[in-house]
Amino acid sequence: MTLRQTWLAEGRAAVPADAVEPELWEDIAAEAEQCERVAVVRHNQRPGLLVMRDGSITSPQRCTVHPGGPALGALARNKVLADIAAEATGQVRMTPIRYGYKFYDVGDYMHVHRDDGKCDITFSCGLTEALGPMSWLPRMRSLTTAQVADQLAQTPYPPDGEEFPILARQMTGFDGRRIPHWRTPLDAQSREVLITICFSDLSVKP
């Protein structure tokens, strides 16, 4: 299948392993270490799912976050990512609107949710090696936000979810705005780092 066909059928978009130079990954790793020292704890303990006006769904989570610096910004501006985002989604002018580091310690988690409504495609990867796969529910992609929230209100980690591999230092795109996804508590005995980059089409539409 073409990239566009895979996106329409499965809600994912592969990124070539060589899309990012090894030197940039080293710069990002060094930057992440510096950013972690001033990162902010994100610990939302409000129970259940909260439906937002933009169509996103927020839920309880615990991790530490930082928006990143020049190195992560360079990754977000990678032309290969922009081209893949445009080809997969069929949008015109894809621009990174949000990106950052998420630092996970033992026990940190993210309940089932949907991404920001402005995010046409989310790219993600592990900066470290031991970050396990994400879980998601592609079968719920076509449901409304209200339907998703109603069905998953009491299930922070749905038992019938599918694994979505999070590769180390290799980005993968997915439809996080529509497909519910989550991360169970980290059981690795080390801190792990997740990178996320969201793209949106900022072109003016009639």
PDB file of C-alpha atoms in Angstrom:
ATOM      1  CA  MET A   1       0.000   0.000   0.000  1.00  0.00           C
ATOM      2  CA  THR A   2       1.021   3.587  -0.508  1.00  0.00           C
ATOM      3  CA  LEU A   3       1.641   5.847   2.463  1.00  0.00           C
ATOM      4  CA  ARG A   4      -1.750   7.481   1.934  1.00  0.00           C
ATOM      5  CA  GLN A   5      -3.538   4.122   1.685  1.00  0.00           C
ATOM      6  CA  THR A   6      -1.885   2.880   4.871  1.00  0.00           C
ATOM      7  CA  TRP A   7      -2.936   6.039   6.695  1.00  0.00           C
ATOM      8  CA  LEU A   8      -6.538   5.713   5.555  1.00  0.00           C
ATOM      9  CA  ALA A   9      -6.705   2.007   6.352  1.00  0.00           C
ATOM     10  CA  GLU A  10      -4.633   1.791   9.527  1.00  0.00           C
ATOM     11  CA  GLY A  11      -4.047   5.297  10.872  1.00  0.00           C
ATOM     12  CA  ARG A  12      -0.254   5.034  10.819  1.00  0.00           C
ATOM     13  CA  ALA A  13       2.656   6.382   8.758  1.00  0.00           C
ATOM     14  CA  ALA A  14       6.128   4.853   8.697  1.00  0.00           C
ATOM     15  CA  VAL A  15       9.245   7.032   8.687  1.00  0.00           C
ATOM     16  CA  PRO A  16      12.501   5.738   7.121  1.00  0.00           C
ATOM     17  CA  ALA A  17      15.179   4.823   9.652  1.00  0.00           C
ATOM     18  CA  ASP A  18      17.673   7.153   7.966  1.00  0.00           C
ATOM     19  CA  ALA A  19      15.360  10.195   7.925  1.00  0.00           C
ATOM     20  CA  VAL A  20      17.260  11.746  10.843  1.00  0.00           C
ATOM     21  CA  GLU A  21      21.040  12.097  10.944  1.00  0.00           C
ATOM     22  CA  PRO A  22      22.811  10.194  13.770  1.00  0.00           C
ATOM     23  CA  GLU A  23      24.504  13.423  14.848  1.00  0.00           C
ATOM     24  CA  LEU A  24      21.128  15.060  15.481  1.00  0.00           C
ATOM     25  CA  TRP A  25      20.030  12.149  17.658  1.00  0.00           C
ATOM     26  CA  GLU A  26      23.165  12.630  19.761  1.00  0.00           C
ATOM     27  CA  ASP A  27      22.400  16.338  20.079  1.00  0.00           C
ATOM     28  CA  ILE A  28      18.830  15.525  21.108  1.00  0.00           C
ATOM     29  CA  ALA A  29      20.015  13.032  23.733  1.00  0.00           C
ATOM     30  CA  ALA A  30      22.346  15.631  25.240  1.00  0.00           C
ATOM     31  CA  GLU A  31      19.622  18.269  25.154  1.00  0.00           C
ATOM     32  CA  ALA A  32      17.101  15.925  26.824  1.00  0.00           C
ATOM     33  CA  GLU A  33      19.507  15.352  29.693  1.00  0.00           C
ATOM     34  CA  GLN A  34      19.777  19.096  30.238  1.00  0.00           C
ATOM     35  CA  CYS A  35      16.026  19.658  29.892  1.00  0.00           C
ATOM     36  CA  GLU A  36      15.156  16.961  32.407  1.00  0.00           C
ATOM     37  CA  ARG A  37      16.795  19.020  35.160  1.00  0.00           C
ATOM     38  CA  VAL A  38      14.183  21.747  34.744  1.00  0.00           C
ATOM     39  CA  ALA A  39      11.281  19.634  33.476  1.00  0.00           C
ATOM     40  CA  VAL A  40       7.837  19.973  35.058  1.00  0.00           C
ATOM     41  CA  VAL A  41       5.897  17.157  36.684  1.00  0.00           C
ATOM     42  CA  ARG A  42       2.576  16.562  34.960  1.00  0.00           C
ATOM     43  CA  HIS A  43       0.295  14.681  37.315  1.00  0.00           C
ATOM     44  CA  ASN A  44      -3.373  14.923  36.420  1.00  0.00           C
ATOM     45  CA  GLN A  45      -5.321  12.927  38.988  1.00  0.00           C
ATOM     46  CA  ARG A  46      -8.842  13.886  37.919  1.00  0.00           C
ATOM     47  CA  PRO A  47     -10.618  10.511  37.532  1.00  0.00           C
ATOM     48  CA  GLY A  48     -12.280   9.439  34.317  1.00  0.00           C
ATOM     49  CA  LEU A  49     -12.269  10.988  30.860  1.00  0.00           C
ATOM     50  CA  LEU A  50     -12.774  14.684  30.176  1.00  0.00           C
ATOM     51  CA  VAL A  51     -14.179  15.568  26.748  1.00  0.00           C
ATOM     52  CA  MET A  52     -12.792  18.819  25.354  1.00  0.00           C
ATOM     53  CA  ARG A  53     -14.447  21.167  22.857  1.00  0.00           C
ATOM     54  CA  ASP A  54     -11.764  20.503  20.228  1.00  0.00           C
ATOM     55  CA  GLY A  55     -12.660  16.795  20.174  1.00  0.00           C
ATOM     56  CA  SER A  56      -9.734  15.659  22.303  1.00  0.00           C
ATOM     57  CA  ILE A  57     -10.108  13.568  25.450  1.00  0.00           C
ATOM     58  CA  THR A  58      -7.917  14.148  28.490  1.00  0.00           C
ATOM     59  CA  SER A  59      -7.413  11.648  31.296  1.00  0.00           C
ATOM     60  CA  PRO A  60      -5.182  10.941  34.306  1.00  0.00           C
ATOM     61  CA  GLN A  61      -1.458  10.779  33.639  1.00  0.00           C
ATOM     62  CA  ARG A  62       1.851  11.071  35.437  1.00  0.00           C
ATOM     63  CA  CYS A  63       5.180  11.908  33.841  1.00  0.00           C
ATOM     64  CA  THR A  64       7.618  14.821  33.588  1.00  0.00           C
ATOM     65  CA  VAL A  65       7.576  17.104  30.548  1.00  0.00           C
ATOM     66  CA  HIS A  66       9.662  19.722  28.771  1.00  0.00           C
ATOM     67  CA  PRO A  67       9.021  21.462  25.405  1.00  0.00           C
ATOM     68  CA  GLY A  68      12.629  20.949  24.304  1.00  0.00           C
ATOM     69  CA  GLY A  69      15.214  23.239  22.788  1.00  0.00           C
ATOM     70  CA  PRO A  70      17.034  23.843  19.482  1.00  0.00           C
ATOM     71  CA  ALA A  71      17.903  20.190  18.873  1.00  0.00           C
ATOM     72  CA  LEU A  72      14.331  18.965  19.220  1.00  0.00           C
ATOM     73  CA  GLY A  73      13.208  21.960  17.184  1.00  0.00           C
ATOM     74  CA  ALA A  74      15.530  20.844  14.387  1.00  0.00           C
ATOM     75  CA  LEU A  75      13.928  17.410  14.455  1.00  0.00           C
ATOM     76  CA  ALA A  76      10.459  18.952  14.283  1.00  0.00           C
ATOM     77  CA  ARG A  77      11.513  20.913  11.188  1.00  0.00           C
ATOM     78  CA  ASN A  78      12.824  17.805   9.427  1.00  0.00           C
ATOM     79  CA  LYS A  79      11.567  17.982   5.825  1.00  0.00           C
ATOM     80  CA  VAL A  80      11.065  14.226   5.621  1.00  0.00           C
ATOM     81  CA  LEU A  81       8.607  14.359   8.509  1.00  0.00           C
ATOM     82  CA  ALA A  82       6.720  17.258   6.921  1.00  0.00           C
ATOM     83  CA  ASP A  83       6.541  15.463   3.571  1.00  0.00           C
ATOM     84  CA  ILE A  84       5.316  12.231   5.180  1.00  0.00           C
ATOM     85  CA  ALA A  85       2.748  14.171   7.198  1.00  0.00           C
ATOM     86  CA  ALA A  86       1.431  15.836   4.039  1.00  0.00           C
ATOM     87  CA  GLU A  87       1.364  12.669   1.945  1.00  0.00           C
ATOM     88  CA  ALA A  88      -0.272  10.553   4.639  1.00  0.00           C
ATOM     89  CA  THR A  89      -2.993  13.007   5.649  1.00  0.00           C
ATOM     90  CA  GLY A  90      -3.542  14.578   2.244  1.00  0.00           C
ATOM     91  CA  GLN A  91      -3.160  18.021   3.803  1.00  0.00           C
ATOM     92  CA  VAL A  92      -1.393  20.924   2.086  1.00  0.00           C
ATOM     93  CA  ARG A  93       1.013  22.751   4.396  1.00  0.00           C
ATOM     94  CA  MET A  94       1.969  20.630   7.379  1.00  0.00           C
ATOM     95  CA  THR A  95       3.682  22.476  10.211  1.00  0.00           C
ATOM     96  CA  PRO A  96       4.866  21.237  13.632  1.00  0.00           C
ATOM     97  CA  ILE A  97       2.644  22.978  16.182  1.00  0.00           C
ATOM     98  CA  ARG A  98       3.675  21.127  19.344  1.00  0.00           C
ATOM     99  CA  TYR A  99       6.594  18.979  20.384  1.00  0.00           C
ATOM    100  CA  GLY A 100       8.449  17.981  23.504  1.00  0.00           C
ATOM    101  CA  TYR A 101      10.056  15.412  25.747  1.00  0.00           C
ATOM    102  CA  LYS A 102       8.190  13.172  28.169  1.00  0.00           C
ATOM    103  CA  PHE A 103      10.303  11.610  30.899  1.00  0.00           C
ATOM    104  CA  TYR A 104       8.901   8.419  32.405  1.00  0.00           C
ATOM    105  CA  ASP A 105      10.065   6.985  35.708  1.00  0.00           C
ATOM    106  CA  VAL A 106       8.990   3.648  37.177  1.00  0.00           C
ATOM    107  CA  GLY A 107       5.205   3.658  37.609  1.00  0.00           C
ATOM    108  CA  ASP A 108       4.532   6.682  35.383  1.00  0.00           C
ATOM    109  CA  TYR A 109       1.524   6.233  33.094  1.00  0.00           C
ATOM    110  CA  MET A 110      -0.990   7.775  30.716  1.00  0.00           C
ATOM    111  CA  HIS A 111      -4.626   6.637  30.686  1.00  0.00           C
ATOM    112  CA  VAL A 112      -6.556   6.246  27.447  1.00  0.00           C
ATOM    113  CA  HIS A 113      -7.071   9.571  25.647  1.00  0.00           C
ATOM    114  CA  ARG A 114      -7.299  11.337  22.288  1.00  0.00           C
ATOM    115  CA  ASP A 115      -4.782  13.993  21.214  1.00  0.00           C
ATOM    116  CA  ASP A 116      -5.278  17.715  20.661  1.00  0.00           C
ATOM    117  CA  GLY A 117      -7.968  18.384  18.062  1.00  0.00           C
ATOM    118  CA  LYS A 118      -5.564  20.547  16.022  1.00  0.00           C
ATOM    119  CA  CYS A 119      -3.107  17.682  15.610  1.00  0.00           C
ATOM    120  CA  ASP A 120      -3.557  16.133  12.152  1.00  0.00           C
ATOM    121  CA  ILE A 121      -0.784  13.595  12.762  1.00  0.00           C
ATOM    122  CA  THR A 122       1.374  12.729  15.762  1.00  0.00           C
ATOM    123  CA  PHE A 123       4.941  11.479  15.362  1.00  0.00           C
ATOM    124  CA  SER A 124       6.516   9.630  18.249  1.00  0.00           C
ATOM    125  CA  CYS A 125       9.629   7.667  19.164  1.00  0.00           C
ATOM    126  CA  GLY A 126      11.629   6.570  22.153  1.00  0.00           C
ATOM    127  CA  LEU A 127      14.882   8.375  22.784  1.00  0.00           C
ATOM    128  CA  THR A 128      15.823   5.523  25.114  1.00  0.00           C
ATOM    129  CA  GLU A 129      15.740   1.771  24.486  1.00  0.00           C
ATOM    130  CA  ALA A 130      13.473   0.314  27.179  1.00  0.00           C
ATOM    131  CA  LEU A 131      10.281   2.310  26.557  1.00  0.00           C
ATOM    132  CA  GLY A 132       7.651  -0.316  25.783  1.00  0.00           C
ATOM    133  CA  PRO A 133       4.953  -0.163  23.104  1.00  0.00           C
ATOM    134  CA  MET A 134       1.987   2.142  23.281  1.00  0.00           C
ATOM    135  CA  SER A 135      -1.498   0.602  23.184  1.00  0.00           C
ATOM    136  CA  TRP A 136      -4.290   1.848  20.960  1.00  0.00           C
ATOM    137  CA  LEU A 137      -7.771   1.049  19.597  1.00  0.00           C
ATOM    138  CA  PRO A 138      -7.836   1.641  15.807  1.00  0.00           C
ATOM    139  CA  ARG A 139     -11.355   0.183  15.606  1.00  0.00           C
ATOM    140  CA  MET A 140     -12.624   3.295  17.439  1.00  0.00           C
ATOM    141  CA  ARG A 141     -11.144   5.703  14.938  1.00  0.00           C
ATOM    142  CA  SER A 142     -14.489   6.545  13.312  1.00  0.00           C
ATOM    143  CA  LEU A 143     -16.401   7.064  16.564  1.00  0.00           C
ATOM    144  CA  THR A 144     -17.330  10.463  17.904  1.00  0.00           C
ATOM    145  CA  THR A 145     -15.597  11.804  20.978  1.00  0.00           C
ATOM    146  CA  ALA A 146     -18.763  11.285  23.011  1.00  0.00           C
ATOM    147  CA  GLN A 147     -19.000   7.658  21.885  1.00  0.00           C
ATOM    148  CA  VAL A 148     -15.364   6.977  22.794  1.00  0.00           C
ATOM    149  CA  ALA A 149     -15.737   8.600  26.201  1.00  0.00           C
ATOM    150  CA  ASP A 150     -18.926   6.686  26.898  1.00  0.00           C
ATOM    151  CA  GLN A 151     -17.443   3.313  25.997  1.00  0.00           C
ATOM    152  CA  LEU A 152     -14.112   3.800  27.770  1.00  0.00           C
ATOM    153  CA  ALA A 153     -15.162   5.835  30.807  1.00  0.00           C
ATOM    154  CA  GLN A 154     -14.360   3.065  33.279  1.00  0.00           C
ATOM    155  CA  THR A 155     -11.387   1.499  31.480  1.00  0.00           C
ATOM    156  CA  PRO A 156      -8.131   3.494  31.799  1.00  0.00           C
ATOM    157  CA  TYR A 157      -6.246   0.636  30.100  1.00  0.00           C
ATOM    158  CA  PRO A 158      -8.712  -1.123  27.765  1.00  0.00           C
ATOM    159  CA  PRO A 159      -8.018  -4.884  27.775  1.00  0.00           C
ATOM    160  CA  ASP A 160      -8.652  -5.310  24.041  1.00  0.00           C
ATOM    161  CA  GLY A 161      -6.091  -2.757  22.870  1.00  0.00           C
ATOM    162  CA  GLU A 162      -3.509  -3.460  20.191  1.00  0.00           C
ATOM    163  CA  GLU A 163       0.203  -2.811  20.588  1.00  0.00           C
ATOM    164  CA  PHE A 164       1.714   0.109  18.692  1.00  0.00           C
ATOM    165  CA  PRO A 165       5.515  -0.255  18.664  1.00  0.00           C
ATOM    166  CA  ILE A 166       7.467   2.790  19.812  1.00  0.00           C
ATOM    167  CA  LEU A 167      10.833   2.542  18.089  1.00  0.00           C
ATOM    168  CA  ALA A 168      14.080   3.845  19.538  1.00  0.00           C
ATOM    169  CA  ARG A 169      15.347   6.885  17.619  1.00  0.00           C
ATOM    170  CA  GLN A 170      12.993   6.232  14.708  1.00  0.00           C
ATOM    171  CA  MET A 171       9.820   8.264  14.368  1.00  0.00           C
ATOM    172  CA  THR A 172       6.446   6.744  13.501  1.00  0.00           C
ATOM    173  CA  GLY A 173       3.315   8.716  12.663  1.00  0.00           C
ATOM    174  CA  PHE A 174      -0.162   7.844  13.892  1.00  0.00           C
ATOM    175  CA  ASP A 175      -3.665   9.309  14.031  1.00  0.00           C
ATOM    176  CA  GLY A 176      -3.626  10.212  17.718  1.00  0.00           C
ATOM    177  CA  ARG A 177      -6.404  12.759  17.292  1.00  0.00           C
ATOM    178  CA  ARG A 178      -8.934  10.064  16.383  1.00  0.00           C
ATOM    179  CA  ILE A 179      -7.555   6.775  17.719  1.00  0.00           C
ATOM    180  CA  PRO A 180      -7.701   6.352  21.522  1.00  0.00           C
ATOM    181  CA  HIS A 181      -4.302   5.382  22.933  1.00  0.00           C
ATOM    182  CA  TRP A 182      -2.570   4.991  26.289  1.00  0.00           C
ATOM    183  CA  ARG A 183       0.570   3.935  28.116  1.00  0.00           C
ATOM    184  CA  THR A 184       0.454   1.497  31.033  1.00  0.00           C
ATOM    185  CA  PRO A 185       2.669   2.148  34.083  1.00  0.00           C
ATOM    186  CA  LEU A 186       6.356   1.895  33.218  1.00  0.00           C
ATOM    187  CA  ASP A 187       7.916  -1.212  34.740  1.00  0.00           C
ATOM    188  CA  ALA A 188      11.463  -0.700  33.449  1.00  0.00           C
ATOM    189  CA  GLN A 189      14.011  -0.029  36.167  1.00  0.00           C
ATOM    190  CA  SER A 190      15.248   3.162  34.528  1.00  0.00           C
ATOM    191  CA  ARG A 191      13.920   6.490  33.364  1.00  0.00           C
ATOM    192  CA  GLU A 192      12.742   6.437  29.763  1.00  0.00           C
ATOM    193  CA  VAL A 193      12.254   9.306  27.328  1.00  0.00           C
ATOM    194  CA  LEU A 194       9.484   9.702  24.766  1.00  0.00           C
ATOM    195  CA  ILE A 195       9.535  12.302  21.990  1.00  0.00           C
ATOM    196  CA  THR A 196       6.299  13.538  20.419  1.00  0.00           C
ATOM    197  CA  ILE A 197       5.771  15.959  17.549  1.00  0.00           C
ATOM    198  CA  CYS A 198       2.317  17.050  16.334  1.00  0.00           C
ATOM    199  CA  PHE A 199       1.746  18.453  12.848  1.00  0.00           C
ATOM    200  CA  SER A 200      -1.202  20.504  11.648  1.00  0.00           C
ATOM    201  CA  ASP A 201      -2.217  21.942   8.281  1.00  0.00           C
ATOM    202  CA  LEU A 202      -1.982  25.709   8.654  1.00  0.00           C
ATOM    203  CA  SER A 203      -2.981  26.587   5.114  1.00  0.00           C
ATOM    204  CA  VAL A 204      -5.992  28.844   4.652  1.00  0.00           C
ATOM    205  CA  LYS A 205      -9.017  26.846   3.487  1.00  0.00           C
ATOM    206  CA  PRO A 206     -11.991  28.358   1.692  1.00  0.00           C
TER     207      PRO A 206
END
